[in-house]
mmCIF file of C-alpha atoms in Angstrom:
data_model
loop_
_atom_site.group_PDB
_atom_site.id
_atom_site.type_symbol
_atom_site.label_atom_id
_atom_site.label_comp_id
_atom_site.label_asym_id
_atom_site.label_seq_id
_atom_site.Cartn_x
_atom_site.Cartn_y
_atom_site.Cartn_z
ATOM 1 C CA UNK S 268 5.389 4.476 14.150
ATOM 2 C CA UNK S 269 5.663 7.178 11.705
ATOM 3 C CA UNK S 270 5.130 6.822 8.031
ATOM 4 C CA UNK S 271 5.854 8.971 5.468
ATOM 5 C CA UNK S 272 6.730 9.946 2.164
ATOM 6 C CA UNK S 273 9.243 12.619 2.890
ATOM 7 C CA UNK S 274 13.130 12.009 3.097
ATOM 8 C CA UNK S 275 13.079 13.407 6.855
ATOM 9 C CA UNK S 276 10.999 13.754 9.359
ATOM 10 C CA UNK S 277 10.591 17.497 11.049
ATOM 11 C CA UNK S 278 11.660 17.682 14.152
ATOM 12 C CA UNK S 279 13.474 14.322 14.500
ATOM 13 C CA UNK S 280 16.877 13.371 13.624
ATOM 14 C CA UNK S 281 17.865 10.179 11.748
ATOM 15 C CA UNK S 282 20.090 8.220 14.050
ATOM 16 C CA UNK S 283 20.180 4.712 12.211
ATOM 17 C CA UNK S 284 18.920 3.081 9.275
ATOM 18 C CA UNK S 285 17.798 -0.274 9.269
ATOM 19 C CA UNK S 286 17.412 -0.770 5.554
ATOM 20 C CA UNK S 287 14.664 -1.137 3.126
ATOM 21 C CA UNK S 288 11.237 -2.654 3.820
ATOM 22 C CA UNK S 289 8.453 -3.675 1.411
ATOM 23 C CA UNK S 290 4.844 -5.064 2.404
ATOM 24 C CA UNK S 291 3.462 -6.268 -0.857
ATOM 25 C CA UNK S 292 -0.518 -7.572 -0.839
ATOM 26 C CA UNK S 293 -2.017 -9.273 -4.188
ATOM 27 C CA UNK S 294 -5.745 -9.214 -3.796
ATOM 28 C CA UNK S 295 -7.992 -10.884 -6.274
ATOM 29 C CA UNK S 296 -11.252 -9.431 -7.260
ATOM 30 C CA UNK S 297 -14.144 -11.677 -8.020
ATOM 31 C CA UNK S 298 -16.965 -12.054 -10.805
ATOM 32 C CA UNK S 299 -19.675 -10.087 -8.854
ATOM 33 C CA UNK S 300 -17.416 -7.087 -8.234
ATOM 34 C CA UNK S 301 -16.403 -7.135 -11.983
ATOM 35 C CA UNK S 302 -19.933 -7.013 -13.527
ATOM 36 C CA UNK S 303 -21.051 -4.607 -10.968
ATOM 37 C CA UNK S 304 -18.135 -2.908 -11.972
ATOM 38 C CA UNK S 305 -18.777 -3.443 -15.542
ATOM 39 C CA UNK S 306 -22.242 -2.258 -15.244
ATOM 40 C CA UNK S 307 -20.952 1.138 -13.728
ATOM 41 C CA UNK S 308 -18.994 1.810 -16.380
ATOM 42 C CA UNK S 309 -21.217 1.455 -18.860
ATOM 43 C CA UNK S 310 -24.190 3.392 -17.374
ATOM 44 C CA UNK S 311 -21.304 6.098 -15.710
ATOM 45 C CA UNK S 312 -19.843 7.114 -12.394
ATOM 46 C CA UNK S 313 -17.166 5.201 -9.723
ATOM 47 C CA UNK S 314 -16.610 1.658 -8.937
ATOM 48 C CA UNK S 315 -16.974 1.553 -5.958
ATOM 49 C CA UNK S 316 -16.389 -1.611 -4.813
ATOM 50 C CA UNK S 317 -12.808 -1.499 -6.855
ATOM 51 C CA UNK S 318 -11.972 1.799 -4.444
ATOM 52 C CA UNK S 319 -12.824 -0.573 -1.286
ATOM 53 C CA UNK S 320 -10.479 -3.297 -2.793
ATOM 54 C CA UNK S 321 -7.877 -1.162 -3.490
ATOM 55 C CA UNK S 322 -8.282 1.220 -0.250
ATOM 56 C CA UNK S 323 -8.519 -1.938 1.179
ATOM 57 C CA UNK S 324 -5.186 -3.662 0.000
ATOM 58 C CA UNK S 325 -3.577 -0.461 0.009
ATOM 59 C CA UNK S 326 -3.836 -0.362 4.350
ATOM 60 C CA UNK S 327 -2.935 -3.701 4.822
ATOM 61 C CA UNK S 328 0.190 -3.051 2.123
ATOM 62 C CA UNK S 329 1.260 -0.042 4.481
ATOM 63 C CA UNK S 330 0.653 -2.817 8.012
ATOM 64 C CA UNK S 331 3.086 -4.780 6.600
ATOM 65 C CA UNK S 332 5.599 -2.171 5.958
ATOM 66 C CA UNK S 333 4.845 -0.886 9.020
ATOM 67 C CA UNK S 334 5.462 -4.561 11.083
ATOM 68 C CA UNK S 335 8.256 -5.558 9.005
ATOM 69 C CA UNK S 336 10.083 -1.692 9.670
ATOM 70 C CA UNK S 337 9.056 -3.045 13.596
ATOM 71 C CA UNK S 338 10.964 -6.260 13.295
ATOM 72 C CA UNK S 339 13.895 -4.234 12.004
ATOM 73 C CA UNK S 340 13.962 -2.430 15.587
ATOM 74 C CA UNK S 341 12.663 0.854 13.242
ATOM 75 C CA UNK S 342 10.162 3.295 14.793
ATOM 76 C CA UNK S 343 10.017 5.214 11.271
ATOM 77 C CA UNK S 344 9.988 4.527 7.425
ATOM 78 C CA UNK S 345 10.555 7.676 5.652
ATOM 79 C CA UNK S 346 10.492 7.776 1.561
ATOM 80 C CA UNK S 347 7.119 5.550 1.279
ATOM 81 C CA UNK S 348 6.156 4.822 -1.844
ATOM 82 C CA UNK S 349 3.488 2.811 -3.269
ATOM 83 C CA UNK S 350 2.579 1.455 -6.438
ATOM 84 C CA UNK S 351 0.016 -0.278 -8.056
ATOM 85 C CA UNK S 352 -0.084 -2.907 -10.682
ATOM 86 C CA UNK S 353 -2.676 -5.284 -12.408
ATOM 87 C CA UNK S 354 -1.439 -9.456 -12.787
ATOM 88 C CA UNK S 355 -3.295 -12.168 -13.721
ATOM 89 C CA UNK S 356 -5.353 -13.894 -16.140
ATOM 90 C CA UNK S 357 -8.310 -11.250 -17.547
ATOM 91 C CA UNK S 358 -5.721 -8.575 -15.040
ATOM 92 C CA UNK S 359 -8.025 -10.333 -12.217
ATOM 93 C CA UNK S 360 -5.826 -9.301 -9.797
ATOM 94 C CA UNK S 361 -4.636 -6.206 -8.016
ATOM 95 C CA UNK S 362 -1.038 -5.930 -6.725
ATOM 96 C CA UNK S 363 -0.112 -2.742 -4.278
ATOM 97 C CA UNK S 364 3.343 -2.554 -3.134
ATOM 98 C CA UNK S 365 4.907 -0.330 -0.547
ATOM 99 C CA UNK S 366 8.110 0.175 0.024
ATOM 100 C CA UNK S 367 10.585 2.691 2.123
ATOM 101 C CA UNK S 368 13.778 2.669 4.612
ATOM 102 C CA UNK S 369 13.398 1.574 8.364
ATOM 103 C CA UNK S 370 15.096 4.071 10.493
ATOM 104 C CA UNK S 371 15.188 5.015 14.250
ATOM 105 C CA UNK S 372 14.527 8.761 15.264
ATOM 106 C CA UNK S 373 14.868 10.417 18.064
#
């Protein structure tokens, strides 16, 4: 399936849209990420174990798009876009939403 962020896809034509999908994830992040965290930003340099959680929740964000442009009869989403918001108590948790338009191409 093709994925993108663009309105069209070179070299294929738009024959049908099937509407808008989303694939939301909300992934927590626990109290030994957050003081290793913590301790990187106080002494300097990337968190990296935020940049797994959110590369993380970001890919399965775009497999649910991706299955729920499927069950549409889609074999495209064009006009991704994804966003990224903190919820929670102490913003404990990390929210990544995709969203675009299920078409078919041809």
């Amino acid at each position: 399936m093709i994925i993108t962020t663009t309105p069209s896809i070179e070299g294929h034509r738009i024959v049908e849209y099937r509407g808008i999908v989303f694939g939301e994830v909300v992934s927590g992040v626990d109290f030994v990420r957050d003081f290793a965290a913590g301790m990187r930003n106080f002494f300097g340099g990337r968190s990296g174990t935020y940049e797994d959680e959110l590369q993380r929740a970001r890919e399965s964000a775009l497999q649910e798009l991706q299955q729920r442009a499927a069950d549409r009869g889609a074999n495209a989403v064009v006009s991704v876009d994804i966003d990224y918001e903190v919820l929670g108590t102490n913003n404990g948790m990390l929210m990544v939403t995709a969203s675009g338009t299920a078409v078919v191409v041809e």
